[in-house]
XYZ file of C-alpha atoms in Angstrom:
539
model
C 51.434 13.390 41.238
C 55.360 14.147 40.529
C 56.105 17.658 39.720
C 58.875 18.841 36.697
C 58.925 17.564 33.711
C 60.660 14.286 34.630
C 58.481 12.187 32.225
C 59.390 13.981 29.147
C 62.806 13.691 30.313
C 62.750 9.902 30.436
C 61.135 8.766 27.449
C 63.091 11.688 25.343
C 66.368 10.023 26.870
C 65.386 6.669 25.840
C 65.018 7.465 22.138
C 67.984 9.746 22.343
C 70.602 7.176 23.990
C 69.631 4.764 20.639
C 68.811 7.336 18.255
C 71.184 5.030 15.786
C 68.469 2.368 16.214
C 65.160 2.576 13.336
C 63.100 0.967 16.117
C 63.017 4.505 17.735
C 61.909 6.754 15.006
C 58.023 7.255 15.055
C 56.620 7.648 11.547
C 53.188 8.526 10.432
C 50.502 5.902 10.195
C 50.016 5.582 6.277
C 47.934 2.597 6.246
C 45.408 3.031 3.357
C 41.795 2.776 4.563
C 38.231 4.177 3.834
C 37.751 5.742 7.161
C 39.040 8.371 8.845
C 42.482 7.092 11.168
C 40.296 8.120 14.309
C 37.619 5.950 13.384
C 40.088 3.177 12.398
C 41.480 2.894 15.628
C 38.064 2.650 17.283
C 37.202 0.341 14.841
C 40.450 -1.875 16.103
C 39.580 -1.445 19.585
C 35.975 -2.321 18.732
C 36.622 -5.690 16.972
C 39.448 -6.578 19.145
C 37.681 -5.284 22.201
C 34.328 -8.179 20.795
C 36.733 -10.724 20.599
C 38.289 -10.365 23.765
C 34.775 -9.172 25.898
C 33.560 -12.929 24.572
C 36.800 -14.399 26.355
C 36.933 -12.512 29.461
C 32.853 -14.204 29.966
C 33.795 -17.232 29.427
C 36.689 -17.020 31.767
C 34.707 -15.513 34.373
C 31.882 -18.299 34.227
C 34.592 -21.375 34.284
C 36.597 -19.428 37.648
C 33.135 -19.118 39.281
C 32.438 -22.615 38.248
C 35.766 -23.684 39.459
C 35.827 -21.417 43.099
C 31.745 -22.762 43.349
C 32.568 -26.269 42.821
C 36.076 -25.856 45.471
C 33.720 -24.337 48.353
C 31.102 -26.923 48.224
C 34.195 -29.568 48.390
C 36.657 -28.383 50.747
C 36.837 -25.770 53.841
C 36.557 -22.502 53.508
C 40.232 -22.974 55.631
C 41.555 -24.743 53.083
C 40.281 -22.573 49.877
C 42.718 -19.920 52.340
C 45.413 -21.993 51.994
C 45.078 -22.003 48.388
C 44.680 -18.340 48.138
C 47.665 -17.717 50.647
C 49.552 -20.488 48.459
C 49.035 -18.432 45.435
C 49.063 -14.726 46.752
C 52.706 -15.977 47.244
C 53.044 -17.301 44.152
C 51.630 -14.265 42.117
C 54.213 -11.890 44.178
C 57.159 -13.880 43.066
C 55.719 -14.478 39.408
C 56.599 -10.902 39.276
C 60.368 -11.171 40.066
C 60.842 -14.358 37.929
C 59.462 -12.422 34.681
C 61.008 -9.185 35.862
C 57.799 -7.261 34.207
C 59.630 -8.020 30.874
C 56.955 -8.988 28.828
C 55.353 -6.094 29.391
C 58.013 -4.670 26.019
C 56.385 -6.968 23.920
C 52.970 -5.192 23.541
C 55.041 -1.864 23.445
C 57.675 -2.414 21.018
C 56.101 -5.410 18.909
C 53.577 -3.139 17.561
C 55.319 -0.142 16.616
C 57.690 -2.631 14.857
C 55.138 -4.307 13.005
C 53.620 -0.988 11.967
C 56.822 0.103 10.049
C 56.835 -3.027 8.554
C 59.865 -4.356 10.668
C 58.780 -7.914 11.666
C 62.322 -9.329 11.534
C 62.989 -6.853 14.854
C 59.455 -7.723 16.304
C 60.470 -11.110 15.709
C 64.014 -10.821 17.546
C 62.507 -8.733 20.572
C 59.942 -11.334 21.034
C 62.720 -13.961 21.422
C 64.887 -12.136 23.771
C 61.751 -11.647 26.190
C 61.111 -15.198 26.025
C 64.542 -16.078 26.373
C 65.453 -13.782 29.629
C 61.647 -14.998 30.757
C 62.504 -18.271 31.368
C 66.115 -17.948 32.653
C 64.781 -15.135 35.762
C 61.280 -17.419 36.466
C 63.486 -20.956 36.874
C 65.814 -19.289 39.349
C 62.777 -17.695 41.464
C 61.026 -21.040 40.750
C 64.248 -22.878 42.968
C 64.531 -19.866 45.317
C 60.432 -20.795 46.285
C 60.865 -24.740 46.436
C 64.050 -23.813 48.927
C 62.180 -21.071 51.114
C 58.709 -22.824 51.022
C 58.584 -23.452 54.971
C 59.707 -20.276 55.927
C 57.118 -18.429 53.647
C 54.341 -20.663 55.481
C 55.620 -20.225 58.957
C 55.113 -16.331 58.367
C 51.460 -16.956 58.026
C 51.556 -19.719 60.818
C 50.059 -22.281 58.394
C 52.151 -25.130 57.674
C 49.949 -26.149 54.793
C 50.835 -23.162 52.669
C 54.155 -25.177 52.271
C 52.764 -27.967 50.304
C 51.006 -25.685 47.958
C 54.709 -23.375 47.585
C 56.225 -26.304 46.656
C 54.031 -27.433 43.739
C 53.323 -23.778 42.620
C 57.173 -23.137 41.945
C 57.231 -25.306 39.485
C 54.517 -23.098 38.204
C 56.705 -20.159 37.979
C 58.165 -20.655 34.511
C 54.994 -21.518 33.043
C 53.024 -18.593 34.249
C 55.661 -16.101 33.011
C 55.742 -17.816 29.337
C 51.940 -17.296 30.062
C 52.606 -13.672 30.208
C 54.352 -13.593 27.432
C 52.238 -15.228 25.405
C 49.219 -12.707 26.296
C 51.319 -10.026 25.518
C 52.689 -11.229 22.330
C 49.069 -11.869 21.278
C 48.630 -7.947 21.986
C 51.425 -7.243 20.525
C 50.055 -8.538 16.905
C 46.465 -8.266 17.431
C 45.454 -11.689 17.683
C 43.336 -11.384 20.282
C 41.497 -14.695 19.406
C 44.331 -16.688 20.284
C 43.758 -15.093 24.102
C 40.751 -16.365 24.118
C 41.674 -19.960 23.217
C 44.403 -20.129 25.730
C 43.587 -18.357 28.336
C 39.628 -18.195 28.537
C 38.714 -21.368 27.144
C 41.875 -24.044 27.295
C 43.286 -23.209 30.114
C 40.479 -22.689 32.804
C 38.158 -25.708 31.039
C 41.100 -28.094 31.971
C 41.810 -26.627 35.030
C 38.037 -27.598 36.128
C 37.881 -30.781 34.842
C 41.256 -31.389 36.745
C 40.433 -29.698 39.993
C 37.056 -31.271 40.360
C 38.111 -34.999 39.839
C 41.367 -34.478 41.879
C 38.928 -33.576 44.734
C 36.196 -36.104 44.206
C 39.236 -38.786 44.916
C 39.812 -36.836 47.919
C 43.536 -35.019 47.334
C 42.317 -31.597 49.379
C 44.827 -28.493 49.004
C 46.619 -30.769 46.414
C 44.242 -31.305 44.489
C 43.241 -27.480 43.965
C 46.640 -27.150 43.470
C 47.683 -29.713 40.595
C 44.050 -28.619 38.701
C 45.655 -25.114 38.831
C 49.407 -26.677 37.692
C 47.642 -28.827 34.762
C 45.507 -26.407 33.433
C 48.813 -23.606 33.169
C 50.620 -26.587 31.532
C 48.600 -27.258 28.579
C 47.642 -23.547 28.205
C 50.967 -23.282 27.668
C 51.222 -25.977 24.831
C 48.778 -24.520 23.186
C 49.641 -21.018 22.877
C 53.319 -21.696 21.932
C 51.709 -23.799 18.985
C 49.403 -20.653 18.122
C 52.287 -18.175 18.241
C 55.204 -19.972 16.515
C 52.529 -20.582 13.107
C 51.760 -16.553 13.031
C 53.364 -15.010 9.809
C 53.232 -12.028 10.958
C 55.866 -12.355 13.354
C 57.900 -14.205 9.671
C 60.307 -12.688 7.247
C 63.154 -10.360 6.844
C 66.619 -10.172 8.662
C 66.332 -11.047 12.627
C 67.224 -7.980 14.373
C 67.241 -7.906 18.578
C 67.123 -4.889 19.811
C 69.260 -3.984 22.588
C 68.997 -4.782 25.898
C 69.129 -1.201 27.311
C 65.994 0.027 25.830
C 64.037 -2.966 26.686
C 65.221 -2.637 30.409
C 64.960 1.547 30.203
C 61.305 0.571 29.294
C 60.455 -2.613 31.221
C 62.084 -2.156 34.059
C 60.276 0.588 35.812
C 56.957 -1.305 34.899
C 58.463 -4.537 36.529
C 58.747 -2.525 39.493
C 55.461 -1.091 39.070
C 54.768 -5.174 38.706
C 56.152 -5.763 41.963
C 53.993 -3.314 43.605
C 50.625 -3.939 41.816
C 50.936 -7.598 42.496
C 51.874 -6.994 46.279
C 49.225 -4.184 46.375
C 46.251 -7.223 45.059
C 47.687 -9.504 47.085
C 48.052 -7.566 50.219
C 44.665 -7.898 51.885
C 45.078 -11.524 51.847
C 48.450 -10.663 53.852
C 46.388 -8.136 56.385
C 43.589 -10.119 56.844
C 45.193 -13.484 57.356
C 47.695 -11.629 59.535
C 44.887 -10.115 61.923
C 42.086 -12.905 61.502
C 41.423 -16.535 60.327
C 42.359 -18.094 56.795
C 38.243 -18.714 56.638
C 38.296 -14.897 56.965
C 40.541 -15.135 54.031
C 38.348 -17.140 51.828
C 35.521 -15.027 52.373
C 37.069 -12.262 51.720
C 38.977 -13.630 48.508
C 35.097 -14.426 47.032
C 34.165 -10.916 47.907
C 36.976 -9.533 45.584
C 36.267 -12.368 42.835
C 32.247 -11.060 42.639
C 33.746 -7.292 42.459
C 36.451 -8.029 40.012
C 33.797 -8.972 37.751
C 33.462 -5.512 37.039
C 36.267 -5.103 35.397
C 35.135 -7.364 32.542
C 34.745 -4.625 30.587
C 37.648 -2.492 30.486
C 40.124 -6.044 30.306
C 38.388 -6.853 27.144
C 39.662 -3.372 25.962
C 43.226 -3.273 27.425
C 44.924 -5.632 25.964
C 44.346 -3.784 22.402
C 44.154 -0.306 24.031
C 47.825 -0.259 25.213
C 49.230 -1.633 21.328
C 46.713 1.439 19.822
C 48.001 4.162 22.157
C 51.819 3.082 21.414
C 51.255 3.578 17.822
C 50.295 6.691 17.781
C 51.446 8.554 21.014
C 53.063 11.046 18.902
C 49.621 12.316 17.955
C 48.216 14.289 20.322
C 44.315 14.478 18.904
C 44.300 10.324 17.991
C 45.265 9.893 21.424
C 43.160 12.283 22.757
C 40.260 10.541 21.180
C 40.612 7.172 21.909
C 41.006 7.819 25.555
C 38.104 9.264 25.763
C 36.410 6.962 23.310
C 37.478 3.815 25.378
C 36.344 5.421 29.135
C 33.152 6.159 27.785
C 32.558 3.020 26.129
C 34.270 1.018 29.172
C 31.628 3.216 31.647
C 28.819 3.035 29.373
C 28.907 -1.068 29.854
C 30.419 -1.056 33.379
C 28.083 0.992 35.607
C 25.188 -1.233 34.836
C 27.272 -3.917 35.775
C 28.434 -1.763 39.165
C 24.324 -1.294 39.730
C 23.612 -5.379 39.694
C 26.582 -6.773 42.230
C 26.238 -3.868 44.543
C 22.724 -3.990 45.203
C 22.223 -7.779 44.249
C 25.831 -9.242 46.008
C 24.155 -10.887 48.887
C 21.711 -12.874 46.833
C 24.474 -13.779 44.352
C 26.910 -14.501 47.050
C 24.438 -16.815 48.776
C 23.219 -18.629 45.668
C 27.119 -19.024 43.875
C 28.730 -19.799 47.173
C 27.004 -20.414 50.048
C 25.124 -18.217 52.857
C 27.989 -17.605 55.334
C 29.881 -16.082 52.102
C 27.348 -13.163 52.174
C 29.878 -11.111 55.100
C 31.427 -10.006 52.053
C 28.854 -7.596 50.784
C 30.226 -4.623 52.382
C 33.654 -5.457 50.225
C 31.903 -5.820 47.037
C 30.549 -1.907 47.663
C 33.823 -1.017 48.687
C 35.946 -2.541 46.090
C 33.398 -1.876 43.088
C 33.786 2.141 44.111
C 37.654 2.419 43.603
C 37.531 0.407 40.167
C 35.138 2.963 38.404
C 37.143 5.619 39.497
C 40.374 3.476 38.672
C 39.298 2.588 35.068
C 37.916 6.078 34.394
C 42.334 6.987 35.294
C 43.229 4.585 32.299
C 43.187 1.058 34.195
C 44.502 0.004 37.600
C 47.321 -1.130 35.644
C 48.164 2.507 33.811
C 47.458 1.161 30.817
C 47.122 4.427 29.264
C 50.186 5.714 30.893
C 51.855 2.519 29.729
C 51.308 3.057 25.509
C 52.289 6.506 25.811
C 55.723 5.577 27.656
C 55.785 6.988 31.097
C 57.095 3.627 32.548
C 58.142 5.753 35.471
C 55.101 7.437 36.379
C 53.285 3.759 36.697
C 56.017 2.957 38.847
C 55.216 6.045 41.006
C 51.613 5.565 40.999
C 51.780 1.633 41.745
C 54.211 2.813 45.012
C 51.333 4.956 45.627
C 48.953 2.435 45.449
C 50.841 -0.271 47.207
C 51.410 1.998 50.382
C 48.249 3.681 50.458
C 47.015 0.315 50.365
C 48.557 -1.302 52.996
C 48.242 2.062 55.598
C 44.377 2.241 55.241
C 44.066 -1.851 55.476
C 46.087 -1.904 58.712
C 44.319 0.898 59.982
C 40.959 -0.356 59.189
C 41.369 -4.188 59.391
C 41.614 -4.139 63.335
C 38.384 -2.294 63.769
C 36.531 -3.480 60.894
C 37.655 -6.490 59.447
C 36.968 -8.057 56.229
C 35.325 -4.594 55.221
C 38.229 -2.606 56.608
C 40.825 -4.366 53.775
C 37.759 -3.371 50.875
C 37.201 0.404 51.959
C 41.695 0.359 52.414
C 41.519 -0.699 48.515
C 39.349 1.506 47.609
C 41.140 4.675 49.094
C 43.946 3.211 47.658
C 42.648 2.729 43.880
C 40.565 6.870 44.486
C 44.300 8.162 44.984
C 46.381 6.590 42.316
C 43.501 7.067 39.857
C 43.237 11.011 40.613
C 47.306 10.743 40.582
C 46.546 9.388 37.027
C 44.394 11.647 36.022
C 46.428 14.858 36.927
C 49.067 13.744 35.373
C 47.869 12.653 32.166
C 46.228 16.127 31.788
C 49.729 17.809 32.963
C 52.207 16.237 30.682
C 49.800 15.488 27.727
C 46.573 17.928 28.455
C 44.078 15.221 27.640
C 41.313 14.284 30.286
C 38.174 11.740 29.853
C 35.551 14.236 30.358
C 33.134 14.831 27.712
C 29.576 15.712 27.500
C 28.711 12.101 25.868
C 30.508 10.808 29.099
C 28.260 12.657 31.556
C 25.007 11.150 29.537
C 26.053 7.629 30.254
C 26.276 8.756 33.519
C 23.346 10.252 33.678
C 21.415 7.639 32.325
C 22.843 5.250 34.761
C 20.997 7.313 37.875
C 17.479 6.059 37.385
C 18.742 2.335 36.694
C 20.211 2.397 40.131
C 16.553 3.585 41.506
C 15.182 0.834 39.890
C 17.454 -1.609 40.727
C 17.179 -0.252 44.731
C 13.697 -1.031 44.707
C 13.785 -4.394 43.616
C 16.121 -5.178 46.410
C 14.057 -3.637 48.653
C 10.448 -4.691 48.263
C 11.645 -8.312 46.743
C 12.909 -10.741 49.729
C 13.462 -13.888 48.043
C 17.641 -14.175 46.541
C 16.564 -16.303 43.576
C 13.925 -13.597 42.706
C 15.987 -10.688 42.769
C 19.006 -12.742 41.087
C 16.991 -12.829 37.542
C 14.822 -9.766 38.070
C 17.483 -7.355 39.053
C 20.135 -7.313 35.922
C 16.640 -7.152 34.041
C 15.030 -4.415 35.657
C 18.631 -2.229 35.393
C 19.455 -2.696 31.885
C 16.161 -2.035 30.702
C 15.437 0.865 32.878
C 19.463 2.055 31.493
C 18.859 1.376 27.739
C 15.576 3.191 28.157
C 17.113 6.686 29.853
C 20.415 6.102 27.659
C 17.762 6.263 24.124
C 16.115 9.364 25.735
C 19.123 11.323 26.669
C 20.612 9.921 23.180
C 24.227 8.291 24.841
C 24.770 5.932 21.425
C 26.688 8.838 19.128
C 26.666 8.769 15.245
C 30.465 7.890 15.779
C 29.146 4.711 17.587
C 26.902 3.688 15.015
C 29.688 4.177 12.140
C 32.394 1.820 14.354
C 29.311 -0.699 14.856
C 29.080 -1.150 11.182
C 32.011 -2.465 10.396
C 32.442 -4.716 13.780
C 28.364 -6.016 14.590
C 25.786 -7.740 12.321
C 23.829 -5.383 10.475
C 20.550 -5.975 12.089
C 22.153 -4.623 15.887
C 23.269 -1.739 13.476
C 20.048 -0.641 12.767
C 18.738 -0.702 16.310
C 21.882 1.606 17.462
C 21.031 3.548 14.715
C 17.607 4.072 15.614
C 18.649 4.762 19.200
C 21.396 7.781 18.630
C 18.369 8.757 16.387
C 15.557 8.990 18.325
């Protein structure tokens, strides 16, 4: 938490030092519609939130599908490579796109909601433009240091995999781009084509059949490589056809307010990539690269999780940034999106905590189940991290404190990386879970106070303590299916089944589902799951 008034300070001198520039002024939203502008936003976030929630499944099953079908082919020691191989990767991914894209989903739509696309338009090619001119330097700078990087780790593998990833470097940040320019507009769809359904359904077919012919760490490599390529493709054909993005007088905006923005969030980039990829660095340092592997499929079963709140982020940040002027519209769709984000999560939470070793034995394979104990851990810090506004500051993000992300991603990075190398030694794979989940408790609270101190808005509402509330006996009843049923199989089917029946059962009792809900579902759901919500905020 930073004392003063420092964030006010910032984002006032942005505007101020291009108050000559239109693409600073914030008007009010005039846009003509039938419902109230509260209820149009959550009706935005709703639809977009659908479309996206669809996309983040699908990704989810084909990276299971992928990781399942890579640990029944190769070595758990050589899945670490891979993950070492990329941890790098991601870290420098961040310095080649400089967080830059990141101004896309901020500017883009307050552009677009004047009715400015020639500016949206211009912005979006200077991102892409600086993008790929940062990311092909970094990509040379990786080729050139790729045995040095591995002999930090003391695996001369990782160098192969460097070497192939850095060509990967451009790609991934027009990637980024992309995903952000599809926030930006509110095409969320064309997320889901590229990077839930193109991208990691190549990426399968290429991994697997590079491994059936024997290639090893190469071959999980070039699946990865492949599948970024024609993601790629695809989603520069999707974005270059959008009209939206058409008409009126190309107009950049300058470089100093995209950097006064970006750059603090690039840093913040820095850190939250380091701060993920950090336990791979702890745990490798102090123990095995099979150590690393298990650990890595511990984090993938608890990132799951998350599902949830991603499906809502990438249209939660644009929505914020329209209106963060307006105190009450933000006001409610923070707290509409944490207790809708909740409300689906801690179901979720209840199944992989008390059902991760039977789902990490039946996905994976037996000796994968050491990483129950992370799963607990990990799962812990991300409910109290989304509850904050997102590991990410996503909230903090749309409203424009760039710096305070910064501040609370430094806080999360060395939290982080104290309570792993304090608890790795002693505890192990467990020790780098509980370290990230101190780590995510602190910057989330950080989050929280400040939010509340700059902008006196909190998350807290009766409706949210019902969803909690309801959640208490499905944990019960989840607990005593793992207890009295021995057999992983078994509990695998019978526990999700037992907790969200037992959850929708308490949640129509203590009546969680709010005539607000059932409004938004009209416009977004068929009419038939209408009238069951209906008849639940009813009963």
């Amino acid at each position: 938490m930073t004392h003063g008034r420092a964030p006010d300070v910032t984002v006032d001198a942005a505007e101020s030092q291009s108050a000559p520039n239109p693409s600073t002024e914030v008007r009010e939203d005039t846009t003509d519609t039938s419902m109230p502008p509260s209820n149009v936003g959550d009706q935005t976030m709703a639809e977009q939130g659908g479309v996206t929630f669809a996309g983040e499944l699908i990704k989810k099953g084909f990276g299971f599908l992928v990781v399942a079908m890579i640990t029944r082919l190769v070595s758990p020691g050589v899945y670490g490579l891979f993950v070492l191989s990329t941890s790098v990767l991601h870290l420098t991914q961040v310095f080649a796109s400089a967080g830059l894209h990141r101004a896309i989903d901020y500017f883009v739509p307050q552009y677009l909601d004047r009715g400015e696309p020639g500016r949206a338009r211009g912005l979006t090619i200077q991102v892409f433009g600086l993008l790929l001119l940062t990311s092909t330097v970094t990509g040379i700078g990786v080729f050139v240091a790729a045995d040095a990087l591995a002999a930090a780790f003391d695996e001369p593998g990782v160098a192969t995999g460097l070497r192939m990833l850095s060509v990967a470097l451009p790609l991934l940040a027009v990637f980024n781009g992309l995903m952000a320019s599809y926030s930006g507009i509110k095409r969320l769809r064309y997320r889901v084509y590229v990077r839930d359904i193109t991208r990691p359904t190549v990426r399968l077919l290429a991994t697997v059949g590079l491994l059936l012919v024997g290639f090893g760490l190469v071959g999980i490599v070039g699946g990865y490589v492949i599948g970024l390529v024609l993601g790629v493709l695809l989603g520069v054909a999707l974005l270059t056809r959008r009209n939206v993005l058409k008409g009126g007088e190309t107009v950049f905006t300058s470089l100093r307010e995209i950097l006064w923005y970006g750059v603090p969030l690039a840093l913040a980039g820095v850190i939250f990539v380091v701060m993920g990829q950090v336990d791979y660095f702890v745990v490798g340092y102090f123990m095995s690269s099979d150590d690393v592997g298990i650990y890595r499929i511990g984090y993938m079963l608890a990132a799951n999780l998350l599902v949830f709140f991603s499906s809502l982020a990438p249209v939660f940040k644009p929505l914020i940034a329209e209106r963060r002027r307006d105190g009450d519209a933000i006001t409610e769709r923070y707290q509409t999106a944490t207790r809708w984000v909740l409300a689906l999560s801690l179901p979720a939470a209840a199944v992989l905590v008390l059902g991760a070793d039977a789902y990490l034995s039946l996905v994976f394979t037996p000796q994968y189940t050491a990483a129950s104990g992370v799963v607990l851990a990990l799962i812990v810090g991300y409910l109290v991290s989304v509850t904050a506004g997102g590991p990410d500051g996503a909230l903090l993000q749309g409203l424009g404190y760039s710096r305070l992300v910064f501040l609370n991603s430094a806080l999360l990075l060395v939290a982080n990386l104290v309570f792993s190398v304090l608890l790795v030694p002693r505890y192990g794979i467990l020790g780098a879970g509980l370290g990230t989940m101190l780590a995510l408790t602190l910057s989330g609270v950080a989050a929280l106070l400040e939010v509340y101190y700059y902008r006196g808005i909190h998350p807290f509402t009766r409706e949210l303590g019902l969803v909690v509330a309801a959640w208490l006996p499905a944990l019960a009843t989840g607990a005593l299916v793992v207890t009295f049923v021995s057999r992983d199989l078994v509990v695998a089917v019978v526990l999700p089944l037992v907790v969200v029946v037992t959850y929708a059962l308490a949640g129509r009792s203590l009546g969680v589902v709010t005539p607000a809900d059932v409004e938004i579902a009209e416009h977004v759901v068929p009419q038939s799951v209408v009238d069951r919500v209906r008849r639940a905020s009813e009963s």
